[in-house]
XYZ file of C-alpha atoms in Angstrom:
601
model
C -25.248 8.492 -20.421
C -27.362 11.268 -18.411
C -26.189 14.342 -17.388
C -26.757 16.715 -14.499
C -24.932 19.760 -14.874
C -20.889 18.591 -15.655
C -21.824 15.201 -14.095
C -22.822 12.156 -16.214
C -23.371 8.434 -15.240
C -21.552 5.669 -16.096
C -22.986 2.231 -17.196
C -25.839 0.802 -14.310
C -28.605 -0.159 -13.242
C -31.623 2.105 -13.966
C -33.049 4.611 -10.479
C -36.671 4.594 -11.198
C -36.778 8.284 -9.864
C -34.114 9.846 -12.395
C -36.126 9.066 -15.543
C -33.393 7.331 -17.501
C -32.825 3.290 -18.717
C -29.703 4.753 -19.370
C -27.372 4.394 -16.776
C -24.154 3.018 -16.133
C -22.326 0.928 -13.141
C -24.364 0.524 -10.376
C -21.676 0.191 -6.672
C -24.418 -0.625 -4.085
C -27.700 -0.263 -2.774
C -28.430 0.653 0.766
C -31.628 1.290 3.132
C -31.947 4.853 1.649
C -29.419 5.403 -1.226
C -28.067 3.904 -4.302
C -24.663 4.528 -5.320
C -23.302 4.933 -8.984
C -20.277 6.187 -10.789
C -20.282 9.476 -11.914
C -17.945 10.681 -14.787
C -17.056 14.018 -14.317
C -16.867 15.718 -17.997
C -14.881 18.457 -17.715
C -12.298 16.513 -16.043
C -12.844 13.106 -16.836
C -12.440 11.870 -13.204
C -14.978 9.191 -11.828
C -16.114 9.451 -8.755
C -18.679 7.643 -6.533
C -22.318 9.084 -6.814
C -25.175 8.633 -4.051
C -27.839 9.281 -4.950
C -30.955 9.906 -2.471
C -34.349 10.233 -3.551
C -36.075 12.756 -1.909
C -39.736 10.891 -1.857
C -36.921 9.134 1.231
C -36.909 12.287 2.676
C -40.199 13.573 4.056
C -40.132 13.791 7.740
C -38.596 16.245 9.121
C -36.007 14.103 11.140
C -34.846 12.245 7.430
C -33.827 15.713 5.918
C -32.157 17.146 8.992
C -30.116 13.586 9.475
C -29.436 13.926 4.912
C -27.778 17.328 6.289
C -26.182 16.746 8.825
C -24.664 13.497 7.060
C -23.493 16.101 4.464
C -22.328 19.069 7.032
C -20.490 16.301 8.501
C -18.793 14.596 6.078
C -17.482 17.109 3.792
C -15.890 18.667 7.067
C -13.694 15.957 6.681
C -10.426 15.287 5.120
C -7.842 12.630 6.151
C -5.785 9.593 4.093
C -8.557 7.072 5.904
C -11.504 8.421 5.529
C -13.383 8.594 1.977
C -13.141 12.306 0.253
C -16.178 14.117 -0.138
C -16.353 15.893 -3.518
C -19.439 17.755 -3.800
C -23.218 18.187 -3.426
C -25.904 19.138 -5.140
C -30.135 18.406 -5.863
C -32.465 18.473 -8.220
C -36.444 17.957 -7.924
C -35.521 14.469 -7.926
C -33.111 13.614 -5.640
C -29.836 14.596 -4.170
C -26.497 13.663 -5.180
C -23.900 13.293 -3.085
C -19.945 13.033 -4.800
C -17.158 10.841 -3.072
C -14.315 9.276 -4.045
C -14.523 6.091 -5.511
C -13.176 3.151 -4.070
C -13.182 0.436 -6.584
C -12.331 -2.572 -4.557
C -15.248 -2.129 -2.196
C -15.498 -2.878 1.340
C -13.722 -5.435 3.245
C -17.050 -7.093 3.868
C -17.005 -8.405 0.344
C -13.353 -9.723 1.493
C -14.294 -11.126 4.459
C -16.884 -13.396 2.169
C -14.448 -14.183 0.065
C -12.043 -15.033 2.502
C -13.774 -15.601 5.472
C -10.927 -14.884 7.775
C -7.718 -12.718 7.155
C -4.271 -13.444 8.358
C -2.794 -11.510 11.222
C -0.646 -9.343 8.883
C -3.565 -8.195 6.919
C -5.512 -7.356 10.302
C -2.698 -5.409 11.732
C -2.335 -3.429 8.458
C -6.244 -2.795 8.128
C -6.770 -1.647 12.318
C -3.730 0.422 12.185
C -5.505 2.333 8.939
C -8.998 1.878 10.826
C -7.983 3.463 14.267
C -6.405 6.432 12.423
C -9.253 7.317 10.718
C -11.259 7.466 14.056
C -8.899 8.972 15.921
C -9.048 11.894 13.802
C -12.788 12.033 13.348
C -12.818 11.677 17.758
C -10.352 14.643 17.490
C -13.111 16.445 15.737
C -15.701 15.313 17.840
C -17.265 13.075 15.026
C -18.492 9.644 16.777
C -19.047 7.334 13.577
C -21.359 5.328 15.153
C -22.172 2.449 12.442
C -18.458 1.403 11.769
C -18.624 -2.127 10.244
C -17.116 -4.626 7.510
C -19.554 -2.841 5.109
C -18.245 0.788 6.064
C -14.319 -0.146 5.730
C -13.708 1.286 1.565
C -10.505 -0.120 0.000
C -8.984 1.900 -2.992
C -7.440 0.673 -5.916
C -4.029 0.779 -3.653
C -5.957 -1.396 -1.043
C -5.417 1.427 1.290
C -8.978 1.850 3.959
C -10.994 4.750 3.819
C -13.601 4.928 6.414
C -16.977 5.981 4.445
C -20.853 6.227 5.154
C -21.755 9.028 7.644
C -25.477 8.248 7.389
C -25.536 7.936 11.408
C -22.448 9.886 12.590
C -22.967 12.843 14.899
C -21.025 15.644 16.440
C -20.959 16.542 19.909
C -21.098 20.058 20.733
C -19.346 19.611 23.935
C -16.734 17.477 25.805
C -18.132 14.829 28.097
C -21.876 14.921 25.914
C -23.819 11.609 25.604
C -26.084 11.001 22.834
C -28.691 8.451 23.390
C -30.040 7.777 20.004
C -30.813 4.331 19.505
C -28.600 3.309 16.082
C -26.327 1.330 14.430
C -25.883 -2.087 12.787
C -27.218 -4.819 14.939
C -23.632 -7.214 15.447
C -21.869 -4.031 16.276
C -23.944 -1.878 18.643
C -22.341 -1.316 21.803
C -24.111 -2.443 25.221
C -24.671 1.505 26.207
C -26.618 2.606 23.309
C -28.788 -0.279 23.598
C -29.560 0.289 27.214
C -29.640 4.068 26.273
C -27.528 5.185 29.346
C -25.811 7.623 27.278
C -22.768 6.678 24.874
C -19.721 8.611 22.820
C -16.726 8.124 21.146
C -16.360 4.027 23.229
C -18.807 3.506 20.829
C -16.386 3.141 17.672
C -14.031 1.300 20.023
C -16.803 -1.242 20.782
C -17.397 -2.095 16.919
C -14.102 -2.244 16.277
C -13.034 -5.015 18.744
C -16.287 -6.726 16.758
C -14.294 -5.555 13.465
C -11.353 -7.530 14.848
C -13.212 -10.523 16.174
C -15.016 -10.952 12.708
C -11.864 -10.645 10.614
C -9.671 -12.982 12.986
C -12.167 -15.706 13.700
C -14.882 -15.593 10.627
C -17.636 -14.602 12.574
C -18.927 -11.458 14.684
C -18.754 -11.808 18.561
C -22.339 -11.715 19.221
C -23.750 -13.167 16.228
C -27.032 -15.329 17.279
C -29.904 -16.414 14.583
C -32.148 -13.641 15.986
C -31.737 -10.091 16.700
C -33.068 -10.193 20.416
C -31.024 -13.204 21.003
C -27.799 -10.827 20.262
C -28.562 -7.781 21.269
C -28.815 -9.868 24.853
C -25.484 -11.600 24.408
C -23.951 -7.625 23.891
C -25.792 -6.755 27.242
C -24.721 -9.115 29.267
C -20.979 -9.428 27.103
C -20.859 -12.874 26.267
C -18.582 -13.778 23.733
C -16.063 -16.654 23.602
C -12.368 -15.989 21.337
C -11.310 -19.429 20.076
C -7.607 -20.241 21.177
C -6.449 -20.228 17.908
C -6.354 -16.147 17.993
C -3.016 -15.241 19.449
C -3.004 -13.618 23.261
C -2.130 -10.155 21.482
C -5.233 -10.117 19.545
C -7.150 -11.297 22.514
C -6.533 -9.240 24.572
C -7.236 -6.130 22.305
C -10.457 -7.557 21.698
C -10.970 -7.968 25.285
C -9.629 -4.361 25.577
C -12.171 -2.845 22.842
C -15.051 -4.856 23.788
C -15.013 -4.090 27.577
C -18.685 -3.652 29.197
C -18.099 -0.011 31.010
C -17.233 2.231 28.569
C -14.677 4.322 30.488
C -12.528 0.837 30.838
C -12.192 0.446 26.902
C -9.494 0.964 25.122
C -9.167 4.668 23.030
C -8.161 4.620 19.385
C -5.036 5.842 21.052
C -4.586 3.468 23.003
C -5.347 0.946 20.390
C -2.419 2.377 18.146
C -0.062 1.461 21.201
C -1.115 -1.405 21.779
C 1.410 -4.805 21.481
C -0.730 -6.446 18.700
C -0.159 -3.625 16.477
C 3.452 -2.830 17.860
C 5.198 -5.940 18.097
C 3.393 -7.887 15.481
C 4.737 -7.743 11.263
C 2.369 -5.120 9.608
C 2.952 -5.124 5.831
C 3.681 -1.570 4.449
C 0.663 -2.520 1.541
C -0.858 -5.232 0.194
C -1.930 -6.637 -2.629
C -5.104 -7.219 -4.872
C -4.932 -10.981 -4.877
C -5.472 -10.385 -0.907
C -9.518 -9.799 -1.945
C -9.775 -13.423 -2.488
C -6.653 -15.329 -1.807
C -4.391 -15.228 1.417
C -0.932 -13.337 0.568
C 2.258 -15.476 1.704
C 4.090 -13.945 4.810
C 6.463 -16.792 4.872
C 9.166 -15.999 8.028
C 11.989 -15.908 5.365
C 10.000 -13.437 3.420
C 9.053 -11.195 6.543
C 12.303 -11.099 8.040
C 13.856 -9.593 4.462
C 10.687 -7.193 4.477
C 10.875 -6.000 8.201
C 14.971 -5.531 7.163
C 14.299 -3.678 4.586
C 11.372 -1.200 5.794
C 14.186 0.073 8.402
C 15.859 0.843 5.032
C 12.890 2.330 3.938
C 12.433 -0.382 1.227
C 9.543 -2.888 1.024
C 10.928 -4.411 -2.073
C 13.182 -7.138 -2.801
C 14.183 -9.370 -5.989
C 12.880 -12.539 -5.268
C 16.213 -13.595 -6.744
C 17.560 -12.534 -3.639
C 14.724 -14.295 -1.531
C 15.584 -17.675 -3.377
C 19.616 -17.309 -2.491
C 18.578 -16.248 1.014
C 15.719 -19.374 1.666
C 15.938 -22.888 3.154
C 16.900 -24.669 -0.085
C 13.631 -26.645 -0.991
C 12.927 -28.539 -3.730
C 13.560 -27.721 -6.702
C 16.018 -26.406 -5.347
C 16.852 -22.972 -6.297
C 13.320 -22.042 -5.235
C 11.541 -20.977 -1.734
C 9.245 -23.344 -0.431
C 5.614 -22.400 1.294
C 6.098 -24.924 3.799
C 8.180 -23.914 6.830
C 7.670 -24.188 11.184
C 5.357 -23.460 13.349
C 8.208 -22.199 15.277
C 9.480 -19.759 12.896
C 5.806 -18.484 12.210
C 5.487 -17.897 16.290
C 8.771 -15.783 16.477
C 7.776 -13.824 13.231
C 3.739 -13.132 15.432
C 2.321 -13.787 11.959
C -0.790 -15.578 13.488
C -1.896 -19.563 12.617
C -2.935 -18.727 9.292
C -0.278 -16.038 7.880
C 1.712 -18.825 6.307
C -1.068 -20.808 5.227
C -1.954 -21.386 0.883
C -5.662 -21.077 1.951
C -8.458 -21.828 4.608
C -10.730 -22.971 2.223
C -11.810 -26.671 2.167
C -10.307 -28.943 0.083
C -13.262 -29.597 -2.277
C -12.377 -25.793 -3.194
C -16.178 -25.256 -1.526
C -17.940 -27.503 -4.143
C -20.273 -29.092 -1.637
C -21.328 -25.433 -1.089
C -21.732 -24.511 -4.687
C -23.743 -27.691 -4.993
C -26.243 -26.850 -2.170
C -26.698 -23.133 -3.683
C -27.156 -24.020 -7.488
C -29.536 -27.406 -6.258
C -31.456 -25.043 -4.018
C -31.926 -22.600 -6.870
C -32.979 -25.248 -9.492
C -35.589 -26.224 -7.374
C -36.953 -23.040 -6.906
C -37.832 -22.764 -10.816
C -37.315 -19.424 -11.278
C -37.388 -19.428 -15.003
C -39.821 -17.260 -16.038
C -41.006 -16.163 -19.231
C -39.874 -12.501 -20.736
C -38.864 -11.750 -17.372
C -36.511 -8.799 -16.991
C -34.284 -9.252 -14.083
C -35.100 -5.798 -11.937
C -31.818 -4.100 -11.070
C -31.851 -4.602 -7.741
C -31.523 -7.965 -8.231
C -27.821 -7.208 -9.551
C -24.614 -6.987 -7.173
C -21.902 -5.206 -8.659
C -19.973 -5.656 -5.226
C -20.184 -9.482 -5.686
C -18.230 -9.369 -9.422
C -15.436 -12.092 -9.536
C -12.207 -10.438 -8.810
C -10.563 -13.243 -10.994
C -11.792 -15.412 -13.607
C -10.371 -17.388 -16.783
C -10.415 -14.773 -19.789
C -8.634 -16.915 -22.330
C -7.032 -20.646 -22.594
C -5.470 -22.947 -24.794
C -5.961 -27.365 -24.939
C -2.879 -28.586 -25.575
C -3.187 -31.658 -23.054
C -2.435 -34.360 -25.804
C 1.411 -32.963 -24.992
C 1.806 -30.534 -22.335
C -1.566 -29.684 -20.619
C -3.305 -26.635 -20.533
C -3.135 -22.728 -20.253
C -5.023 -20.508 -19.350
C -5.059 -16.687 -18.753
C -6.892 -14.678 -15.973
C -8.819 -11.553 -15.997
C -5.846 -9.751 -14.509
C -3.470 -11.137 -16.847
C -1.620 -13.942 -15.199
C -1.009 -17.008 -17.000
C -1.185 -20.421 -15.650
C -0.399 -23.557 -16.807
C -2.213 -26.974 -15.258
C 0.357 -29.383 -16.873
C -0.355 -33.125 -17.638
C 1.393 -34.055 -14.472
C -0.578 -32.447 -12.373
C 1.640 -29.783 -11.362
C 1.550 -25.534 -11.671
C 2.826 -23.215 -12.981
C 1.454 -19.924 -12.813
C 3.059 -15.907 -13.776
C 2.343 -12.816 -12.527
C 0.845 -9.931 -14.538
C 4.678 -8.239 -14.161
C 5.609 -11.323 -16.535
C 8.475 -11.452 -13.815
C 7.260 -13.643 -10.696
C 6.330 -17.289 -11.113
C 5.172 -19.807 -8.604
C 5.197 -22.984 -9.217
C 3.174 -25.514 -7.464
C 3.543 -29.271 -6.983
C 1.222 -32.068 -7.578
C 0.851 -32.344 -3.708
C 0.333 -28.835 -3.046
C 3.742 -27.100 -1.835
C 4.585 -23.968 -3.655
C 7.743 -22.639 -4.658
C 8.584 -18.999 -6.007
C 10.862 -18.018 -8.511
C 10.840 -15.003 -11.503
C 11.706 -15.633 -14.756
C 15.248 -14.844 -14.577
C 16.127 -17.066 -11.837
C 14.535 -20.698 -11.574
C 15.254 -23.906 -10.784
C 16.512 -26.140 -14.060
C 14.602 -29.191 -13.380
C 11.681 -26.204 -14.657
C 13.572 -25.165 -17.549
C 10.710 -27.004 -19.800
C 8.049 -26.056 -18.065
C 9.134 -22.171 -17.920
C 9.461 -22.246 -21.782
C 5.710 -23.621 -22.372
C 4.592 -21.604 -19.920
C 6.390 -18.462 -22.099
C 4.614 -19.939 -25.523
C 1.449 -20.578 -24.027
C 1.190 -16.722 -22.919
C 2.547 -15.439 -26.149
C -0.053 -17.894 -28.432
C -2.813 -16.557 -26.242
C -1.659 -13.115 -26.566
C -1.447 -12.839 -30.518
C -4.333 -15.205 -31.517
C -7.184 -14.941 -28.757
C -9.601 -12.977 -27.937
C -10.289 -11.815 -24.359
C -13.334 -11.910 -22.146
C -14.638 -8.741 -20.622
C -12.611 -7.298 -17.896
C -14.158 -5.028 -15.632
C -12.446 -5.065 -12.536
C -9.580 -7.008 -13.462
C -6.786 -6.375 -11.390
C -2.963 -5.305 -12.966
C -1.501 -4.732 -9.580
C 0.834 -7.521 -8.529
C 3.211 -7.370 -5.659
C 5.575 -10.189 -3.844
C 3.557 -11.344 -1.326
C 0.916 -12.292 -3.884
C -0.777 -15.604 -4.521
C -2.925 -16.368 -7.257
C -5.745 -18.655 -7.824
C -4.833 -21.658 -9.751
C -6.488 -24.165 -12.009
C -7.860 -26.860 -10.074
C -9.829 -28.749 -11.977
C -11.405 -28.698 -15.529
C -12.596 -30.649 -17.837
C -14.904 -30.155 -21.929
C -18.197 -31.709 -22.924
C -19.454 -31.140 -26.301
C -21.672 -27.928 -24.946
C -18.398 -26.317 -23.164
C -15.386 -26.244 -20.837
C -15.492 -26.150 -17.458
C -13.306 -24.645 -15.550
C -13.111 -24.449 -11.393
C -10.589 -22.335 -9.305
C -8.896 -22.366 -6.161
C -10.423 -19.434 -4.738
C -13.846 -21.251 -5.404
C -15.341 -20.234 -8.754
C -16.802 -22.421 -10.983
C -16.672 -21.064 -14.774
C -18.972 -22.696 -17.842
C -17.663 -21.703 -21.039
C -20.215 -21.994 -23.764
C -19.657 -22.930 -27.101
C -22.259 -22.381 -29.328
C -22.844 -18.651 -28.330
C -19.684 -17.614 -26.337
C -21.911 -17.138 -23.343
C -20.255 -17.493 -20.056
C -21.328 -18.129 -16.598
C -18.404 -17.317 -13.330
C -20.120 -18.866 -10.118
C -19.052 -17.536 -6.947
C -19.794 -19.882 -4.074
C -18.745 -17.407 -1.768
C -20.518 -14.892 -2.490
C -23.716 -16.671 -3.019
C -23.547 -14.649 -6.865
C -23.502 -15.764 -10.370
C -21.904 -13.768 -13.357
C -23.596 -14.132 -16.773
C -21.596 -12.746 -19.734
C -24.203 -13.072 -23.148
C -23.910 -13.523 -27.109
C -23.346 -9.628 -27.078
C -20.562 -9.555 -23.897
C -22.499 -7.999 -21.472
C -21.367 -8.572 -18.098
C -24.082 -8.471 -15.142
C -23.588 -10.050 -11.531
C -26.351 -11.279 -9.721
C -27.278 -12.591 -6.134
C -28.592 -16.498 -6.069
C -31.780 -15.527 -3.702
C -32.140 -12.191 -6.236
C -32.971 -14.579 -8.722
C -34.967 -17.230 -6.704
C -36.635 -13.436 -6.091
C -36.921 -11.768 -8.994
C -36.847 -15.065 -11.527
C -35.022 -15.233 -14.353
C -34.839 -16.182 -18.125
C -35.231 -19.445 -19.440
C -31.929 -18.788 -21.182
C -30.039 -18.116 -18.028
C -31.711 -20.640 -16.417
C -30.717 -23.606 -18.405
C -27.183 -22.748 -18.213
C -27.658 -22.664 -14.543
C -29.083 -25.710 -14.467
C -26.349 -27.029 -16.544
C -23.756 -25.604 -14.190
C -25.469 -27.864 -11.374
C -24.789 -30.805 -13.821
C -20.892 -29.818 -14.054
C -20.645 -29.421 -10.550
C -21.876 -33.088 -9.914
C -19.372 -34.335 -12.722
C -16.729 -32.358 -10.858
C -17.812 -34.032 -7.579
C -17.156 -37.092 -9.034
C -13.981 -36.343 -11.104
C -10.714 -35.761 -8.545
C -8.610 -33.442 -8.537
C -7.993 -32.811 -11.868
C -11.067 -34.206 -14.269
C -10.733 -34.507 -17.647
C -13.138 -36.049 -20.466
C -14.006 -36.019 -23.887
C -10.713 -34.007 -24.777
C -10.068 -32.469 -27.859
C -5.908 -32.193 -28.021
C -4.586 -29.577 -29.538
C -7.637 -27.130 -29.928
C -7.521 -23.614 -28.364
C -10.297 -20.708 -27.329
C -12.059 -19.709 -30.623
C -8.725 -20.539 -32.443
C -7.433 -23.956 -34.223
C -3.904 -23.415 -34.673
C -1.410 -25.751 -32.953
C 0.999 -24.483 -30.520
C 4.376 -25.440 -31.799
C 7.121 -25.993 -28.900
């Protein structure tokens, strides 16, 4: 812990300039701050802390822009844009207070997820353009609005956050001409420095919408010049997958002349956001797994928001569905009709847009590409800024029970759900609420039921499922759980089991969403591989719990130790490549996570 004044830092990595290796949690690390947690002590509230060294600020123009970053922002206040606490400085550096948004930025989601669902962009530009619109009614132009800007809370609510190149104008109809602002979003008019204002924002949010709807910014190109050409002479090309609403607020937002594009006003009225399902929140799985906005579902939801209700038992969803089989439950699967009349988009309905390897060929290139980079090194120290909070898994396998020489295997994640891959290749997976089950066939198509209501043909599998979670919960011992979610909703989905399989050296386990996990017996070390995002989690003998980057290491290097398991987890990943769908060797029936006691059903 170190302390400045009634302000102490939580667990991360050490800041050279504040003289301590003790520090706690580091968020992020930007071109001119890092950003911790900061426990307050006399109130025992956390709060985001970033922190600027002042051997940054020299010139002049870097301590008037550090003010006027601060004058700005804590002029603010507004449900969508991220609360500014407090300031203050030492001889060191200054420290600026904000509220902490622990699910990060929807740039880490877009990684994850590559592209979002209509739904989810509706919901996110709705929060988006009210945030602006009140910052424009102040005469605050943002000015570097991007993925990386856009907070989410622990509600996933948006808070628009880093003022770093904001400015106010001092009168109506004033142009700045600064040049600023993150390459993929900088409108044409402040790179041809004719003058720009509040359009500005509008620009990067029709790139905000592009990005989220079709995986990619408008203007992306390999080289800087190359795009910053493509913005001047607005070339872009929307795929005809995005629906003609979303179109044609893109085309709206990302209009050449400024005075033609589209107002955050103007964006709030718009038919994409008007006549299109907006869910009234969503829910934590979203980060890395698509939420299910089947039409059944949405039709019950839009019902019941004109009754000022959002909720409904999923009892009632299952009386109310197509009968599917089983057949009590409500299938995934439904028209592309219904999804058209419903303006959920072409992916709202869909389990996932992830390959159906579960992006194993990409974990292979990354983890071969690393290997032969030999970065073991020896009594290396991985530097901090070689670690990525922002890339920690936001689900992984904390505890699991063999039982496959009867039933199959279960398994509990970080955020408490339980799943169970049984022996015939089918699912079954419950919610933290210990309410909601899905249940998922060997070909894929999911069903949804709760624990009251089910079908019968699932009457076995329901009751394993129900002993596998209690034997987990009484006999074994979690993993560490930072940044485990407990906040389920209807509209969830989890990530299942897909594969797995034990050596003699460990069980390996890989998920839907992507991440590979290596279990390791001897020591209890751990590694969670995130394809994705390009990170690697090592958990060692003493539980310690440390994300990295792949290129920080190829960087940076790293310890023989780590390094063997990561060569290792190139090994699994080969076997897994090989295996199907569901590999399984050198079993050991009836053996469970650092317990031996059979599970009696």
């Amino acid at each position: 812990m170190v302390r400045f004044g009634t302000w102490v830092t939580k667990d991360c990595g050490a800041l050279i300039s504040l003289k301590s290796p003790h520090l706690k949690r580091s968020l992020l690390q930007g071109g001119f701050a890092r950003c911790y947690e900061l426990l307050d002590v006399d109130t025992n509230q956390v709060y985001a802390g970033k922190i600027v060294s002042k051997s940054q600020l020299v010139k002049a123009s870097q301590k008037e822009k550090m003010s006027q970053e601060i004058a700005i922002h804590r002029s603010l206040k507004h449900k969508n844009v991220v609360d500014f606490h407090h300031f203050f400085e030492d001889s060191d550096n200054v420290y600026i207070i904000l509220e902490l948004c622990r699910r990060r930025s929807l740039m880490e989601m877009h990684k994850r997820r590559k592209t979002l669902s209509e739904p989810e962009v509706r919901y996110f530009v709705k929060q988006i353009a009210e945030g602006c619109l009140y910052l424009h009614k102040r005469k605050v132009i943002h000015r570097d609005l991007k993925l990386g800007n856009l907070f989410l809370n622990d509600r996933m609510e948006l808070k628009v956050g880093d003022f770093g190149l904001a400015t106010l104008l001092d009168y109506d109809g004033e142009r700045k001409r600064t040049l600023c602002g993150t390459p993929n979003y900088i409108a044409p008019e402040v790179l041809t420095k004719k003058g720009h204002s509040y359009e500005v924002d509008s620009w990067s949010l029709g790139c905000i919408i592009f990005t989220l709807l079709v995986g990619k910014p408008p203007f992306e190109t390999s080289n800087i010049t190359d795009t910053y050409n493509r913005i001047k002479r607005n070339e872009y090309h929307i795929p005809s997958r995005v629906d003609p609403a979303a179109r044609s607020l893109i085309n709206n937002l990302l209009h050449a002349e400024p005075s033609r594009r589209y107002s955050m006003e103007d964006v709030l009225k718009d038919k994409f956001l008007t006549r299109g399902f907006i869910p009234s929140k969503l829910p934590t799985s979203c980060l890395t797994m698509a939420p299910r906005f089947e039409p059944t579902n949405i039709s019950i939801m839009i019902q019941s928001q004109h009754q000022n209700s959002f909720r409904k038992p999923l009892s009632e969803l299952n009386h109310e569905s197509k009968p599917a089989l089983p057949p009590a439950g409500t299938a995934l699967k439904t028209t592309e009709q219904q999804v058209a009349d419903l303006n959920l988009g072409d992916q709202g309905h869909l389990p996932s847009n992830a390959p159906p390897d579960a992006y194993l060929s990409d974990l292979h290139k990354l983890l071969q590409s690393l290997v032969l980079a030999k970065p073991c090194k020896k009594n290396v120290i991985l530097q901090d800024e070689a670690e990525d909070p922002a890339a920690v898994p936001i689900y992984w396998i904390s505890k699991w029970v063999d039982y496959t020489d009867k039933y199959g295997i279960g398994y509990q994640l970080s955020d408490n759900s339980v799943g169970v891959l049984f022996n015939d290749l089918s699912r079954l997976v419950m919610l933290p609420d210990n309410l909601t089950v899905h249940y998922i066939e060997r070909d894929g198509t999911e069903h949804y039921y709760t624990t009251e209501n089910y079908a019968s043909a699932l009457i076995k599998k329901v009751t394993l499922l129900t002993y596998f979670n209690n034997y987990m919960n009484e006999h074994l011992l979690k993993a560490t759980d930072k940044m485990s979610s407990r906040e389920t909703d209807e509209i969830s989905r989890m990530p299942y089991l897909k594969a797995w399989f034990r050596t003699r050296s460990a069980i390996v386990f890989h998920l839907t969403n992507g991440i590979l996990q290596v279990n390791f017996f001897q020591d209890h070390t751990k590694l969670i591989i995130c394809p994705l995002m390009e990170a690697v989690t090592y958990i060692d003998e003493k539980r310690d719990f440390r994300t990295y980057r792949l290129k920080s290491i190829e960087k940076f290097g790293c310890t023989p130790e780590l390094f063997s398991r990561l060569q290792y987890a190139l090994t699994m990943v080969e076997r897994l490549q090989k295996g199907g769908l569901a590999a399984k060797s050198n079993m050991m029936p009836g053996t469970a996570h650092e317990d031996h006691r059979a599970l009696q059903v």
